[in-house]
CSV table of C-alpha atoms in Angstrom, one decimal:
chain,number,residue,atom,x,y,z
A,282,UNK,CA,0.0,0.0,0.0
A,283,UNK,CA,1.3,3.5,-0.8
A,284,UNK,CA,2.7,5.3,2.2
A,285,UNK,CA,1.8,8.9,2.8
A,286,UNK,CA,3.8,11.4,5.0
A,287,UNK,CA,2.5,11.7,8.5
A,288,UNK,CA,1.3,15.3,8.0
A,289,UNK,CA,-1.2,14.1,5.4
A,290,UNK,CA,-4.7,14.2,6.9
A,291,UNK,CA,-7.5,11.9,6.2
A,292,UNK,CA,-9.0,14.3,3.7
A,293,UNK,CA,-5.7,14.4,1.7
A,294,UNK,CA,-5.7,10.7,1.4
A,295,UNK,CA,-9.4,10.5,0.7
A,296,UNK,CA,-9.0,13.1,-2.0
A,297,UNK,CA,-6.1,11.3,-3.6
A,298,UNK,CA,-7.9,8.0,-3.9
A,299,UNK,CA,-11.3,9.7,-4.6
A,300,UNK,CA,-9.7,11.4,-7.7
A,301,UNK,CA,-8.4,8.1,-9.0
A,302,UNK,CA,-11.7,6.4,-8.5
A,303,UNK,CA,-13.6,9.2,-10.2
A,304,UNK,CA,-11.1,9.2,-13.1
A,305,UNK,CA,-11.6,5.4,-13.5
A,306,UNK,CA,-15.4,5.7,-13.4
A,307,UNK,CA,-15.4,8.5,-16.1
A,308,UNK,CA,-13.1,6.3,-18.2
A,309,UNK,CA,-15.4,3.3,-17.8
A,310,UNK,CA,-18.4,5.4,-18.7
A,311,UNK,CA,-16.7,6.6,-21.9
A,312,UNK,CA,-15.3,3.1,-22.9
A,313,UNK,CA,-18.3,1.0,-22.0
A,314,UNK,CA,-20.3,1.6,-25.2
A,315,UNK,CA,-17.2,0.7,-27.2
A,316,UNK,CA,-16.5,-2.4,-25.1
A,317,UNK,CA,-20.1,-3.7,-25.4
A,318,UNK,CA,-20.1,-3.8,-29.2
A,319,UNK,CA,-17.1,-6.2,-29.3
A,320,UNK,CA,-18.8,-9.3,-28.0
A,321,UNK,CA,-22.0,-8.5,-29.9
A,322,UNK,CA,-20.0,-8.6,-33.2
A,323,UNK,CA,-19.4,-12.3,-32.5
A,324,UNK,CA,-23.2,-13.0,-32.0
A,325,UNK,CA,-24.2,-16.1,-34.0
A,326,UNK,CA,-27.7,-14.6,-34.4
A,327,UNK,CA,-28.6,-11.6,-36.4
A,328,UNK,CA,-29.4,-9.5,-33.4
A,329,UNK,CA,-28.0,-6.4,-31.7
A,330,UNK,CA,-28.7,-7.8,-28.2
A,331,UNK,CA,-27.1,-10.4,-26.0
A,332,UNK,CA,-28.8,-13.7,-26.4
A,333,UNK,CA,-29.3,-16.2,-23.6
A,334,UNK,CA,-26.5,-18.4,-25.0
A,335,UNK,CA,-24.1,-15.5,-25.0
A,336,UNK,CA,-24.8,-14.6,-21.4
A,337,UNK,CA,-24.2,-18.2,-20.4
A,338,UNK,CA,-21.0,-18.3,-22.4
A,339,UNK,CA,-22.2,-21.0,-24.7
A,340,UNK,CA,-19.6,-21.5,-27.5
A,341,UNK,CA,-22.3,-22.1,-30.1
A,342,UNK,CA,-23.8,-18.7,-29.4
A,343,UNK,CA,-20.6,-17.1,-30.8
A,344,UNK,CA,-19.6,-17.0,-34.5
A,345,UNK,CA,-17.2,-15.3,-36.9
A,346,UNK,CA,-19.9,-15.2,-39.6
A,347,UNK,CA,-20.2,-11.4,-39.5
A,348,UNK,CA,-16.5,-11.0,-40.0
A,349,UNK,CA,-16.7,-13.4,-42.9
A,350,UNK,CA,-19.6,-11.3,-44.3
A,351,UNK,CA,-17.3,-8.3,-44.5
A,352,UNK,CA,-15.0,-10.4,-46.8
A,353,UNK,CA,-17.8,-11.9,-48.9
A,354,UNK,CA,-19.9,-8.8,-49.4
A,355,UNK,CA,-18.7,-6.7,-52.4
A,356,UNK,CA,-20.1,-3.5,-51.0
A,357,UNK,CA,-18.0,-3.8,-47.8
A,358,UNK,CA,-14.9,-4.7,-49.8
A,359,UNK,CA,-15.3,-1.6,-52.0
A,360,UNK,CA,-16.0,0.6,-49.0
A,361,UNK,CA,-12.8,-0.6,-47.3
A,362,UNK,CA,-10.8,0.0,-50.4
A,363,UNK,CA,-12.2,3.4,-50.9
A,364,UNK,CA,-11.6,4.4,-47.3
A,365,UNK,CA,-8.0,3.5,-47.5
A,366,UNK,CA,-7.4,5.1,-50.9
A,367,UNK,CA,-9.1,8.3,-49.9
A,368,UNK,CA,-7.6,8.3,-46.4
A,369,UNK,CA,-4.0,7.7,-47.5
A,370,UNK,CA,-4.2,10.3,-50.3
A,371,UNK,CA,-5.8,12.9,-48.1
A,372,UNK,CA,-3.3,12.3,-45.4
A,373,UNK,CA,-0.4,12.7,-47.7
A,374,UNK,CA,-1.7,16.0,-49.1
A,375,UNK,CA,-2.7,17.3,-45.6
A,376,UNK,CA,0.7,16.3,-44.2
A,377,UNK,CA,2.6,18.1,-46.9
A,378,UNK,CA,0.5,21.3,-46.8
A,379,UNK,CA,0.2,21.3,-43.0
A,380,UNK,CA,3.9,20.8,-42.4
A,381,UNK,CA,4.8,23.7,-44.8
A,382,UNK,CA,2.2,25.9,-43.2
A,383,UNK,CA,3.5,25.1,-39.7
A,384,UNK,CA,7.1,25.8,-40.7
A,385,UNK,CA,6.0,29.1,-42.2
A,386,UNK,CA,3.9,30.1,-39.1
A,387,UNK,CA,6.8,29.2,-36.8
A,388,UNK,CA,9.0,31.9,-38.5
A,389,UNK,CA,9.3,35.0,-36.4
A,390,UNK,CA,9.1,37.2,-39.5
A,391,UNK,CA,5.7,35.8,-40.6
A,392,UNK,CA,3.2,38.7,-40.9
A,393,UNK,CA,-0.4,38.4,-39.7
A,394,UNK,CA,0.4,35.1,-38.0
A,395,UNK,CA,-2.6,35.0,-35.7
A,396,UNK,CA,-5.1,35.8,-38.5
A,397,UNK,CA,-3.5,33.2,-40.8
A,398,UNK,CA,-3.5,30.6,-38.1
A,399,UNK,CA,-7.1,31.2,-37.3
A,400,UNK,CA,-8.1,30.8,-40.9
A,401,UNK,CA,-6.0,27.5,-41.3
A,402,UNK,CA,-7.6,26.1,-38.1
A,403,UNK,CA,-11.1,27.1,-39.0
A,404,UNK,CA,-12.2,23.7,-40.3
A,405,UNK,CA,-11.9,22.5,-36.7
A,406,UNK,CA,-14.2,25.2,-35.5
A,407,UNK,CA,-16.8,25.7,-38.2
A,408,UNK,CA,-19.7,23.1,-38.0
A,409,UNK,CA,-19.0,20.3,-40.4
A,410,UNK,CA,-22.5,20.5,-42.0
A,411,UNK,CA,-21.7,24.1,-43.0
A,412,UNK,CA,-18.4,23.0,-44.5
A,413,UNK,CA,-20.0,20.2,-46.4
A,414,UNK,CA,-22.8,22.3,-47.8
A,415,UNK,CA,-20.3,25.0,-48.9
A,416,UNK,CA,-18.0,22.5,-50.5
A,417,UNK,CA,-20.9,20.9,-52.3
A,418,UNK,CA,-22.0,24.2,-54.0
A,419,UNK,CA,-18.4,25.2,-54.7
A,420,UNK,CA,-17.5,21.8,-56.2
A,421,UNK,CA,-20.5,21.8,-58.5
A,422,UNK,CA,-18.8,24.7,-60.3
A,423,UNK,CA,-15.9,22.4,-61.2
A,424,UNK,CA,-17.7,19.1,-61.6
A,425,UNK,CA,-15.9,17.6,-58.6
A,426,UNK,CA,-19.0,16.3,-56.8
A,427,UNK,CA,-19.1,12.5,-57.1
A,428,UNK,CA,-15.4,12.1,-57.8
A,429,UNK,CA,-12.5,10.7,-55.9
A,430,UNK,CA,-10.5,13.9,-56.5
A,431,UNK,CA,-13.2,16.1,-54.9
A,432,UNK,CA,-13.5,13.8,-51.9
A,433,UNK,CA,-9.7,13.6,-51.3
A,434,UNK,CA,-9.3,17.3,-51.5
A,435,UNK,CA,-12.2,17.8,-49.0
A,436,UNK,CA,-10.8,15.3,-46.6
A,437,UNK,CA,-7.3,16.8,-46.9
A,438,UNK,CA,-8.8,20.2,-46.0
A,439,UNK,CA,-10.1,18.7,-42.8
A,440,UNK,CA,-6.8,17.1,-41.9
A,441,UNK,CA,-4.6,20.1,-42.4
A,442,UNK,CA,-5.4,21.7,-39.0
A,443,UNK,CA,-4.4,18.6,-37.2
A,444,UNK,CA,-1.0,18.5,-39.0
A,445,UNK,CA,-0.4,22.2,-38.3
A,446,UNK,CA,-1.1,21.7,-34.5
A,447,UNK,CA,1.2,18.7,-34.1
A,448,UNK,CA,4.0,20.0,-36.2
A,449,UNK,CA,3.8,23.5,-34.5
A,450,UNK,CA,4.1,21.8,-31.1
A,451,UNK,CA,7.2,19.9,-32.3
A,452,UNK,CA,8.7,23.0,-33.8
A,453,UNK,CA,8.4,24.8,-30.4
A,454,UNK,CA,11.4,22.8,-29.2
A,455,UNK,CA,13.4,23.2,-32.4
A,456,UNK,CA,16.8,25.0,-32.1
A,457,UNK,CA,16.9,27.5,-34.9
A,458,UNK,CA,20.7,27.8,-34.6
A,459,UNK,CA,20.9,24.4,-36.4
A,460,UNK,CA,19.2,25.8,-39.4
A,461,UNK,CA,21.6,28.8,-39.4
A,462,UNK,CA,24.6,26.5,-39.0
A,463,UNK,CA,23.5,24.5,-42.0
A,464,UNK,CA,23.3,27.6,-44.1
A,465,UNK,CA,26.7,28.8,-42.9
A,466,UNK,CA,28.2,25.6,-44.2
A,467,UNK,CA,27.1,26.3,-47.7
A,468,UNK,CA,23.9,24.2,-47.9
A,469,UNK,CA,20.8,25.6,-49.6
A,470,UNK,CA,17.7,26.4,-47.5
A,471,UNK,CA,15.8,23.5,-49.1
A,472,UNK,CA,18.6,21.0,-48.3
A,473,UNK,CA,18.9,22.2,-44.7
A,474,UNK,CA,15.1,21.9,-44.3
A,475,UNK,CA,15.2,18.3,-45.7
A,476,UNK,CA,18.3,17.1,-44.0
A,477,UNK,CA,18.2,18.9,-40.7
A,478,UNK,CA,14.7,20.2,-39.9
A,479,UNK,CA,12.6,17.2,-41.2
A,480,UNK,CA,14.5,14.5,-39.2
A,481,UNK,CA,14.0,16.5,-36.0
A,482,UNK,CA,10.3,17.2,-36.5
A,483,UNK,CA,9.5,13.8,-38.0
A,484,UNK,CA,7.6,12.5,-35.0
A,485,UNK,CA,5.2,15.5,-35.2
A,486,UNK,CA,4.9,15.2,-39.0
A,487,UNK,CA,4.0,11.5,-38.7
A,488,UNK,CA,1.6,12.2,-35.8
A,489,UNK,CA,-0.2,14.8,-37.9
A,490,UNK,CA,-0.4,12.5,-40.8
A,491,UNK,CA,-2.0,9.8,-38.6
A,492,UNK,CA,-4.5,12.3,-37.3
A,493,UNK,CA,-5.3,13.4,-40.8
A,494,UNK,CA,-5.8,9.8,-41.9
A,495,UNK,CA,-8.1,8.9,-39.0
A,496,UNK,CA,-10.1,12.1,-39.6
A,497,UNK,CA,-10.6,11.1,-43.2
A,498,UNK,CA,-11.2,7.4,-42.4
A,499,UNK,CA,-14.0,8.3,-39.9
A,500,UNK,CA,-15.7,11.1,-41.9
A,501,UNK,CA,-19.3,10.6,-43.0
A,502,UNK,CA,-20.9,14.0,-43.4
A,503,UNK,CA,-18.7,15.1,-46.3
A,504,UNK,CA,-19.1,11.7,-48.0
A,505,UNK,CA,-22.9,12.1,-47.8
A,506,UNK,CA,-22.7,15.5,-49.6
A,507,UNK,CA,-19.8,14.9,-52.0
A,508,UNK,CA,-19.5,11.2,-52.8
A,509,UNK,CA,-21.3,9.2,-55.4
A,510,UNK,CA,-22.0,5.4,-55.4
A,511,UNK,CA,-18.5,4.7,-56.5
A,512,UNK,CA,-16.9,6.7,-53.7
A,513,UNK,CA,-18.8,4.9,-50.8
A,514,UNK,CA,-16.6,4.6,-47.8
A,515,UNK,CA,-16.8,2.5,-44.6
A,516,UNK,CA,-18.7,5.2,-42.5
A,517,UNK,CA,-21.1,5.7,-45.5
A,518,UNK,CA,-21.7,2.0,-45.8
A,519,UNK,CA,-22.3,1.7,-42.1
A,520,UNK,CA,-24.8,4.6,-42.3
A,521,UNK,CA,-26.6,2.9,-45.1
A,522,UNK,CA,-26.6,-0.4,-43.2
A,523,UNK,CA,-28.3,1.1,-40.2
A,524,UNK,CA,-31.0,2.5,-42.4
A,525,UNK,CA,-31.6,-0.4,-44.8
A,526,UNK,CA,-30.5,-3.7,-43.3
A,527,UNK,CA,-29.5,-3.9,-39.7
A,528,UNK,CA,-27.2,-6.9,-38.8
A,529,UNK,CA,-24.1,-7.5,-36.7
A,530,UNK,CA,-21.8,-6.9,-39.7
A,531,UNK,CA,-21.9,-3.3,-38.8
A,532,UNK,CA,-20.7,-4.2,-35.3
A,533,UNK,CA,-17.9,-6.4,-36.7
A,534,UNK,CA,-16.7,-3.4,-38.8
A,535,UNK,CA,-17.0,-1.1,-35.8
A,536,UNK,CA,-14.8,-3.5,-33.8
A,537,UNK,CA,-12.2,-3.5,-36.5
A,538,UNK,CA,-12.3,0.3,-36.5
A,539,UNK,CA,-11.8,0.3,-32.8
A,540,UNK,CA,-8.8,-2.0,-33.1
A,541,UNK,CA,-7.4,0.3,-35.8
A,542,UNK,CA,-7.9,3.4,-33.7
A,543,UNK,CA,-6.2,1.8,-30.7
A,544,UNK,CA,-3.2,0.9,-32.8
A,545,UNK,CA,-3.1,4.5,-34.0
A,546,UNK,CA,-3.2,5.8,-30.5
A,547,UNK,CA,-0.4,3.5,-29.4
A,548,UNK,CA,1.7,4.7,-32.4
A,549,UNK,CA,0.9,8.4,-31.5
A,550,UNK,CA,2.0,7.8,-27.9
A,551,UNK,CA,5.2,6.2,-29.0
A,552,UNK,CA,5.9,9.1,-31.3
A,553,UNK,CA,5.1,11.6,-28.6
A,554,UNK,CA,7.6,9.9,-26.2
A,555,UNK,CA,10.2,9.9,-28.9
A,556,UNK,CA,9.6,13.6,-29.6
A,557,UNK,CA,9.9,14.3,-25.9
A,558,UNK,CA,13.2,12.5,-25.7
A,559,UNK,CA,14.5,14.4,-28.7
A,560,UNK,CA,13.5,17.7,-27.1
A,561,UNK,CA,15.1,16.7,-23.8
A,562,UNK,CA,18.3,15.7,-25.6
A,563,UNK,CA,18.3,19.1,-27.4
């Protein structure tokens, strides 16, 4: 048992453990809906509820049939392919643009820095339904509605703010004398940026790219406005499944998305720790 100094009163100790218990209960409240869908995705019956066999842990009440349905159903295969294609392409564009914007905003000679930052971060503030409606009317002028190009550009625009935030946080610990030293040795600004700056801020760049990918992978409002039948993604297919044909295949897909999100979070945490070590070493 953890020992406390003698001068700690009962209320100090009660507050210490009370805070931990409260944090655990809040975490449980947030995680419980996610945890519940996982066993339901293995339900052998086409229901969204626990059957008597599942509650009694009968092996016959559990099945992998809904995971097999994801593989067998062409609509789900196309949705998975589209989500990865759009997500990866949007993440690459958002990472490139967001990194360049963050580097520019980090410069002490950047004019109107606050105004430009507010404009670049506005997609995180403006309600998504307004962005989707505005993009729809704007894209109709260029015949981009119902195309992969239009969907990728829209998702990239949503991902740029996340890249800017993560890269800017990494740049806050960057030693600018390294950039000046590279220039003094005769290297061009582009070479110094690629060989000196990028390796040091790489954890932030990768973290921003992962955030941009997850943002695109989970987006459904823009897809409803801008995508056609050929651009149907996983969230759009899940939305259609809830309206047209409810079965635990949706829960199986949701479970896989939770696993993917958890893997992303562990990767981001590893990158954060690496970035902290680099900043400490600097």
